[in-house]
Short mmCIF file of C-alpha atoms and ligand atoms in Angstrom, two decimals:
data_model
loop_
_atom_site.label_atom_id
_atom_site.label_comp_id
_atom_site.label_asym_id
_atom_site.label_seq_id
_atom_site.Cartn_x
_atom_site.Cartn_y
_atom_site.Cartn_z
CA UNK A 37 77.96 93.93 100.07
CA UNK A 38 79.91 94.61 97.06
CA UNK A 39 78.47 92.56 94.50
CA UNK A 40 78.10 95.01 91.41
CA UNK A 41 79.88 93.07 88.83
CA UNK A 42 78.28 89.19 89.47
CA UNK A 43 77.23 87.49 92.39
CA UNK A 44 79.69 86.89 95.03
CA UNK A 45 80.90 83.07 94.44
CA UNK A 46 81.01 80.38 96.67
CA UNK A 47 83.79 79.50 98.92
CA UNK A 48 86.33 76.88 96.88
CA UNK A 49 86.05 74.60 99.46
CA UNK A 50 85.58 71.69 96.80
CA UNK A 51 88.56 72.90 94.66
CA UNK A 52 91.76 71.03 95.40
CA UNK A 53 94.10 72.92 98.15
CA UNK A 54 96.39 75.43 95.93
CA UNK A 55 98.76 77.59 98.34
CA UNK A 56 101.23 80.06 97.85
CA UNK A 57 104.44 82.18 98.74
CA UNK A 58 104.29 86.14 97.77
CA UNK A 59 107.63 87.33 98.62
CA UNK A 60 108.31 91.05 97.46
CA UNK A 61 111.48 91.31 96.42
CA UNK A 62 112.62 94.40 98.53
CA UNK A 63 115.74 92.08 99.79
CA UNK A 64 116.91 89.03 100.53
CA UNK A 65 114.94 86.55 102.49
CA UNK A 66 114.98 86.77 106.79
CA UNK A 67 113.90 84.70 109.20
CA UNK A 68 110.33 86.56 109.21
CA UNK A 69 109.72 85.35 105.73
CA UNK A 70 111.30 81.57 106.11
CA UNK A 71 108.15 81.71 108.75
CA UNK A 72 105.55 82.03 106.05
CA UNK A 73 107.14 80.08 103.46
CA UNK A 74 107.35 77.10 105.81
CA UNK A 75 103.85 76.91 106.82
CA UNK A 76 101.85 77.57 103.42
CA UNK A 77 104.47 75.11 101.70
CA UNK A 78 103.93 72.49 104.85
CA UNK A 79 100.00 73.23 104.93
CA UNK A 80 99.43 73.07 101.15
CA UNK A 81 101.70 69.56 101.34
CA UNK A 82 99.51 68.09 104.28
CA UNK A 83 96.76 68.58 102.26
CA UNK A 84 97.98 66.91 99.33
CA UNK A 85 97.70 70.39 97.35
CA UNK A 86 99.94 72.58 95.63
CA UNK A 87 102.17 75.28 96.51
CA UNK A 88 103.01 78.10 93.63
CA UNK A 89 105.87 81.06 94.07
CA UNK A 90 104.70 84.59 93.09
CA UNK A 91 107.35 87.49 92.95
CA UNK A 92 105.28 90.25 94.21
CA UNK A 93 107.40 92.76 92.38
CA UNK A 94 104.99 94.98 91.44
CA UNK A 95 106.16 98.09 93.35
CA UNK A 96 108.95 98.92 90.93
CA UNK A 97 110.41 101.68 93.45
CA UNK A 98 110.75 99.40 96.33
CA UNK A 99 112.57 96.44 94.03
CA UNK A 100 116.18 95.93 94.93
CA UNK A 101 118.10 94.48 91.97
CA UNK A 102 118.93 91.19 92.34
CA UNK A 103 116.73 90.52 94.83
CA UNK A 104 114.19 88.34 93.05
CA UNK A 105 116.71 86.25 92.32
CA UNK A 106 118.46 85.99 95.54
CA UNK A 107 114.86 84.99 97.05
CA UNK A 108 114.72 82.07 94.54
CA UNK A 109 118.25 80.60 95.27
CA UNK A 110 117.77 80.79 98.74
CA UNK A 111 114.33 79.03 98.76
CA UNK A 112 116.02 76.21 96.32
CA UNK A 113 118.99 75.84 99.24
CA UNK A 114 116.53 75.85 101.62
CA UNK A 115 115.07 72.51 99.83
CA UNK A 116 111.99 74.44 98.81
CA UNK A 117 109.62 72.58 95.46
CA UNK A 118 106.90 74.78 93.86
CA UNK A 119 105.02 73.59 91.11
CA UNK A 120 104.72 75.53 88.14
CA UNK A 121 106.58 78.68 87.07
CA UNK A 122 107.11 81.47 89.31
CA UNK A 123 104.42 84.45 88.45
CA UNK A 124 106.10 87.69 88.03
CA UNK A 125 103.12 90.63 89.10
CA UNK A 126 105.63 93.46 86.83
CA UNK A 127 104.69 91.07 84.04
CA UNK A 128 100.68 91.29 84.73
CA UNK A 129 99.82 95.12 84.18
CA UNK A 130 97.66 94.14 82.07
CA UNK A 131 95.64 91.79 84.13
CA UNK A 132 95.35 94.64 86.85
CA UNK A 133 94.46 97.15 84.18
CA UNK A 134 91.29 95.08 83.00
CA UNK A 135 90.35 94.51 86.31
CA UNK A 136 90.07 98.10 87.37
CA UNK A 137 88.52 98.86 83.85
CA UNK A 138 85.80 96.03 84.88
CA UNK A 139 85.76 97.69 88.16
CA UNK A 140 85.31 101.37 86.84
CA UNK A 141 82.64 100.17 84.17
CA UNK A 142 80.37 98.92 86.89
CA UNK A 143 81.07 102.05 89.06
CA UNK A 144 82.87 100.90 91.77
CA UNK A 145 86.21 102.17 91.04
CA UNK A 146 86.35 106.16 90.61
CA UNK A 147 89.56 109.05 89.90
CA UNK A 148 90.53 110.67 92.85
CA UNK A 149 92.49 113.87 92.73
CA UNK A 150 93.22 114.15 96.06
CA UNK A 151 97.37 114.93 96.79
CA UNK A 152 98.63 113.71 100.86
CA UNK A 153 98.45 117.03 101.64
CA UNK A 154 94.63 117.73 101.06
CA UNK A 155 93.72 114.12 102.07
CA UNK A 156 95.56 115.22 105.36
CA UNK A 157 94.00 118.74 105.20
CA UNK A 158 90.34 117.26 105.44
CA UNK A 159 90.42 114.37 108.00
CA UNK A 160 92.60 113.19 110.84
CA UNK A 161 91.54 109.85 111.60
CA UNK A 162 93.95 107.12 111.35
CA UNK A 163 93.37 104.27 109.19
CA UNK A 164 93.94 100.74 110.61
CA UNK A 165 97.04 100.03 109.36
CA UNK A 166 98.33 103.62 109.29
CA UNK A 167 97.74 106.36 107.05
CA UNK A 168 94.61 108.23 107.23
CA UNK A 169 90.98 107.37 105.91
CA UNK A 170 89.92 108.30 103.16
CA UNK A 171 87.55 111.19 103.98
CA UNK A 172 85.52 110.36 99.98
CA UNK A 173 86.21 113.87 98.87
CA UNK A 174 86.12 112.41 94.68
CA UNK A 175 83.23 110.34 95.27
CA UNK A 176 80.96 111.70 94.00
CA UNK A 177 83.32 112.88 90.62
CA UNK A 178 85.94 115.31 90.27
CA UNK A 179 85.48 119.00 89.89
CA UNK A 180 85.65 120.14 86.13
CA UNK A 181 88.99 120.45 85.21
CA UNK A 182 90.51 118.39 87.92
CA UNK A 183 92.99 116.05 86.77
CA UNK A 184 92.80 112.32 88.39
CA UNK A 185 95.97 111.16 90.16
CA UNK A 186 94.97 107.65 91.67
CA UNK A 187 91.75 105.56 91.38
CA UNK A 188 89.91 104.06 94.53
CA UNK A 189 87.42 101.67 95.16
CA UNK A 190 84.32 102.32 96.62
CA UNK A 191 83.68 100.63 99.95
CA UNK A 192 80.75 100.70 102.91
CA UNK A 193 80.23 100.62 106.51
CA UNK A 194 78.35 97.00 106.32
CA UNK A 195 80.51 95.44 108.57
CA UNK A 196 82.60 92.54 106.77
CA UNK A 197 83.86 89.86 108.67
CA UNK A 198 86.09 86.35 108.10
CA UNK A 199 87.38 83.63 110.05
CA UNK A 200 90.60 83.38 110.36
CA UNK A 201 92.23 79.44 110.61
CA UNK A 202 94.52 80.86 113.34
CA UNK A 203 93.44 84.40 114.29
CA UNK A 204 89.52 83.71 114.57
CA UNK A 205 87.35 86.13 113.82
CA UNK A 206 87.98 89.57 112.39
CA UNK A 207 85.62 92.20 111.52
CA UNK A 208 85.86 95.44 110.16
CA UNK A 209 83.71 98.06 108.91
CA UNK A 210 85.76 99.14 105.79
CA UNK A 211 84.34 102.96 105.32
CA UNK A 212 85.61 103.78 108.75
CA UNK A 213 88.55 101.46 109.32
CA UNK A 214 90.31 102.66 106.23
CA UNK A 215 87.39 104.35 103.66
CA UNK A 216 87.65 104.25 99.81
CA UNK A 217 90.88 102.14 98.86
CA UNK A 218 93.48 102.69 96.20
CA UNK A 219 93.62 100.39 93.21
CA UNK A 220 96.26 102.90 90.96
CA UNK A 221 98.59 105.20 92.65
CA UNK A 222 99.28 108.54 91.50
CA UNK A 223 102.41 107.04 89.79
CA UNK A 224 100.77 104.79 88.00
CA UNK A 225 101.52 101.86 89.28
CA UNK A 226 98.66 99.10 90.62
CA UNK A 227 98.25 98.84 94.14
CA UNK A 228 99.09 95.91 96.10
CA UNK A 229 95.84 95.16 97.12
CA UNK A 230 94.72 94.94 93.38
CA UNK A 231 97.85 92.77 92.30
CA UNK A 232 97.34 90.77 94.95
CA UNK A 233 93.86 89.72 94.36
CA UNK A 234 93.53 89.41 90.82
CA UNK A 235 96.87 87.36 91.22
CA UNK A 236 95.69 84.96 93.85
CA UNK A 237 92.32 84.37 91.09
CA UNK A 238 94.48 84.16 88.41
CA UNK A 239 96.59 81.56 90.49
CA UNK A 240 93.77 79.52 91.20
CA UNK A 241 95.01 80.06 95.09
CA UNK A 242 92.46 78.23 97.81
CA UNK A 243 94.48 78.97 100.55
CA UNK A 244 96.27 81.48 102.02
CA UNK A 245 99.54 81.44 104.81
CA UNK A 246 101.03 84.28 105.63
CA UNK A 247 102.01 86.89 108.42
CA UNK A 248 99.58 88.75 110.53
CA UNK A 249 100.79 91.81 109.57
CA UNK A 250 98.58 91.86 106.14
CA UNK A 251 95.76 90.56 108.37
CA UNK A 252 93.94 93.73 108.49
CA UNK A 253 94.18 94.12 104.67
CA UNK A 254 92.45 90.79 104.53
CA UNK A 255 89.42 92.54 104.67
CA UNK A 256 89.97 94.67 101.84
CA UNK A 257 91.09 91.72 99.41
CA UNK A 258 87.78 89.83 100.15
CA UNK A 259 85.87 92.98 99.40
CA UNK A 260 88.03 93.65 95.88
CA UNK A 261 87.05 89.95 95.81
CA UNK A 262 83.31 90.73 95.80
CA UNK A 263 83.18 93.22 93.30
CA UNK A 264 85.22 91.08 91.06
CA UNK A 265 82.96 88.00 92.05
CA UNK A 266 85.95 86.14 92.39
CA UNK A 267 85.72 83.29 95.26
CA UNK A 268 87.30 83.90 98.50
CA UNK A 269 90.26 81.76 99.87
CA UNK A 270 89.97 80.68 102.89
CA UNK A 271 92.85 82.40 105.24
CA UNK A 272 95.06 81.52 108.25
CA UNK A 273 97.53 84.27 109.41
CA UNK A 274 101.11 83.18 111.29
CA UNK A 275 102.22 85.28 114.01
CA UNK A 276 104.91 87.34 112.97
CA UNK A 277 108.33 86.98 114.29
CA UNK A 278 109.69 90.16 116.32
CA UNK A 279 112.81 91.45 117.78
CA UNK A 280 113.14 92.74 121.38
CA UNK A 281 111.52 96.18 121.04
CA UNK A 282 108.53 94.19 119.95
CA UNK A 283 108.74 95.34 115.79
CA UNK A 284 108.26 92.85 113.32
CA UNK A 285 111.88 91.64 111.69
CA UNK A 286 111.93 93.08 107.91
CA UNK A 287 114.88 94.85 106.21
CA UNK A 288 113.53 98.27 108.16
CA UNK A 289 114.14 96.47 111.15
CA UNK A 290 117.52 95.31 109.78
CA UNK A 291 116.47 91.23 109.93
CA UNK A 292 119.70 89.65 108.46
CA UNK A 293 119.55 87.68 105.38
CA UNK A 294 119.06 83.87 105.73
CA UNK A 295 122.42 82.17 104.96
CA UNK A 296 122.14 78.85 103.34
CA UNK A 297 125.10 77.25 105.14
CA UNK A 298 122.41 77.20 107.79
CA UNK A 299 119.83 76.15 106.21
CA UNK A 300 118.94 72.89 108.25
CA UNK A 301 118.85 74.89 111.18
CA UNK A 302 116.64 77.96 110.25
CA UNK A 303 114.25 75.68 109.15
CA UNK A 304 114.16 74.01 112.41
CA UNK A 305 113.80 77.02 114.33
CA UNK A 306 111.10 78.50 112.04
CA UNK A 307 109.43 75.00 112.96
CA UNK A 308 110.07 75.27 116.39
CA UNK A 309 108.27 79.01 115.98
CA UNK A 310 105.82 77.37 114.87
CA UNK A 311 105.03 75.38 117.11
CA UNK A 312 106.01 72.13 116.32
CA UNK A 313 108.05 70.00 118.63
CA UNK A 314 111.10 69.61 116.74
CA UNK A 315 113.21 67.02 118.38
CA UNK A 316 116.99 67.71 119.50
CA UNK A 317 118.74 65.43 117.39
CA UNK A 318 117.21 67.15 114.50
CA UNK A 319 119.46 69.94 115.19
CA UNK A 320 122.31 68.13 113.56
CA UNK A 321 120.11 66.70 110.30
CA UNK A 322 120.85 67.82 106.90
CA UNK A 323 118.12 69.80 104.80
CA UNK A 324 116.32 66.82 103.32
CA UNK A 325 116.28 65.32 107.23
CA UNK A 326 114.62 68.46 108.66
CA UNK A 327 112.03 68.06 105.33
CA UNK A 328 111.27 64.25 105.74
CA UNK A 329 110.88 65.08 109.65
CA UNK A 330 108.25 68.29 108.98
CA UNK A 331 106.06 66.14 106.23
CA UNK A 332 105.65 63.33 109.33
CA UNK A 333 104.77 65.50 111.88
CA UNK A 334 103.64 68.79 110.62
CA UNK A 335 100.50 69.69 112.77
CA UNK A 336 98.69 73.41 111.60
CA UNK A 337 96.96 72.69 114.75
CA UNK A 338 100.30 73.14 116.97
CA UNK A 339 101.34 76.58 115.12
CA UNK A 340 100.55 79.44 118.54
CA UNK A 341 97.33 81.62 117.86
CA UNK A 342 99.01 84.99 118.66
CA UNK A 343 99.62 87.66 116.58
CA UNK A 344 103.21 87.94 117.41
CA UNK A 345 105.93 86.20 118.87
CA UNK A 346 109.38 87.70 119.65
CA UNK A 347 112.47 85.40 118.31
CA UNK A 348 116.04 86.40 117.85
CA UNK A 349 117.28 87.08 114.41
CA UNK A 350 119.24 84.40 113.67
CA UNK A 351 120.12 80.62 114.63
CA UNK A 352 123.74 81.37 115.30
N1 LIG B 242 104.37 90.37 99.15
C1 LIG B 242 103.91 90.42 100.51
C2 LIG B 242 105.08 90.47 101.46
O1 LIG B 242 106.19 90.10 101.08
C3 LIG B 242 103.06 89.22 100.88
C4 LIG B 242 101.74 89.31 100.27
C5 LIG B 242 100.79 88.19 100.58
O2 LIG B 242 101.22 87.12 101.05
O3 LIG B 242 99.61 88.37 100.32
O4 LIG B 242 104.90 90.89 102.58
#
């Protein structure tokens, strides 16, 4: 267990519930993304917690202009409330810089010189979410000379497992499943896996909503989480909306953007996605209707336990 900087804390099951939407802001919101927005703001509501927006903008070369702010008007149509101020993560490089300076100071995190190409030269074994793992060729330091490109954390085979609110249990053995992670890229910038854990400390986050698809980097999080001795939140992945040929909807998959004339009734299809039986007449209800309706009746217990679920694109 990674546990080199303090103890691994205990679960924050006594804190009060604190949720939260992460959109990136590589376009504008789809019907994939009204998915998780609906649940973690309806779960952290039904527990009488709060629900904070974070503007996961920390890949500078994926940001679309005016996306981030697109995103915001549209959750605001879509009669969205978060408390507090958004967090911006291209405001918090320093945050993610003194974490990976805690993390290199205990030895965890290490320079890695290693280009695609050699990474690629030395192994061929996929990692679980694609890619390749890391075969650990800087591990052990860099030859003299060497200059680093990215930094990685140090992970082992132990295998590390969570429960899941809605996928059950997951396990994975992080050396082979993906090997040594990267915190910095060879640009520079801080990985999302770093930004997204130091973020959801900083945040105070309990609880986490969101799409299966980062379910297998779940694993990763709770282990940055360990050798940060952060707390872990507990976790519940949705299933993931997909199109016909079975792929997730996101911009690559060309998922249109949510309009808010039809607001009212993409959020009662995302409800009906997940799960909840949405009455007809509900279909003609205005935006505060479909609201007053989902705090009622929202049941987590109703939303399917599948990892995806194919929907068309839009309500029209
Ligand atoms: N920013 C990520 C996305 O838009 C979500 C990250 C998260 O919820 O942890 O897919």
């Amino acid at each position: 267990m990674c546990n080199k900087i303090q103890p691994p804390a205990s679960a924050p099951e006594t804190l009060r519930y604190r949720g939260r939407f992460a959109p990136s802001p590589t376009g504008a919101l789809h019907f994939g993304s009204l998915i998780a927005a609906v649940a973690s703001y309806l779960d952290a509501r039904a527990h009488g917690g709060e629900w904070l927006v974070r503007m996961e903008d920390v890949d500078a070369e994926r940001n679309v202009p005016g996306a981030a702010d697109d995103i915001l008007c549209t959750l605001d149509a879509f009669g969205f409330a978060w408390d507090g101020e958004v967090l911006w993560q291209s405001r918090r490089d320093d945050a993610y810089a003194a974490a990976l300076a805690e993390l290199t100071a205990a030895g965890v995190a290490y320079p890695c010189a290693c280009s695609r190409k050699e990474i690629a030269a030395r192994t061929t074994r996929p990692a679980i979410d694609g890619g390749l793992v890391y075969p650990g060729t800087c591990r052990s330091g860099l030859a003299p000379g060497v200059a680093p490109r990215a930094w990685r954390l140090r992970v082992d085979n132990v295998p590390l497992a969570f429960v899941d609110r809605l996928q059950g249990e997951v396990v994975q053995q992080l050396e082979d499943d993906v090997g040594d992670f990267v915190l910095r890229r060879a640009d520079g910038l801080f990985a999302y896996q770093l930004a997204v854990v130091v973020d959801d400390r900083f945040q105070g986050i309990t609880d986490v909503v969101r799409g299966a698809d980062l379910l297998a980097s779940t694993p990763r999080q709770i282990w940055l989480q360990r050798c940060l001795g952060y707390p872990t939140p507990r976790y519940a992945h949705l299933p993931v909306a997909t199109n016909v040929a079975g792929e997730k909807w996101s911009k690559q998959t060309l998922a249109p953007a949510l309009e808010s004339g039809m607001a009212a009734a993409e959020l009662v299809r995302a409800l009906a996605f997940l799960g909840q039986p949405v009455p007809s007449e509900l279909g003609r209800a205005t935006v505060a209707e479909v609201w007053d309706w989902a705090f009622a009746h929202w049941s987590f217990a109703a939303i399917p336990r599948q990892a995806a679920i194919s929907a068309p694109a839009t309500a029209a």
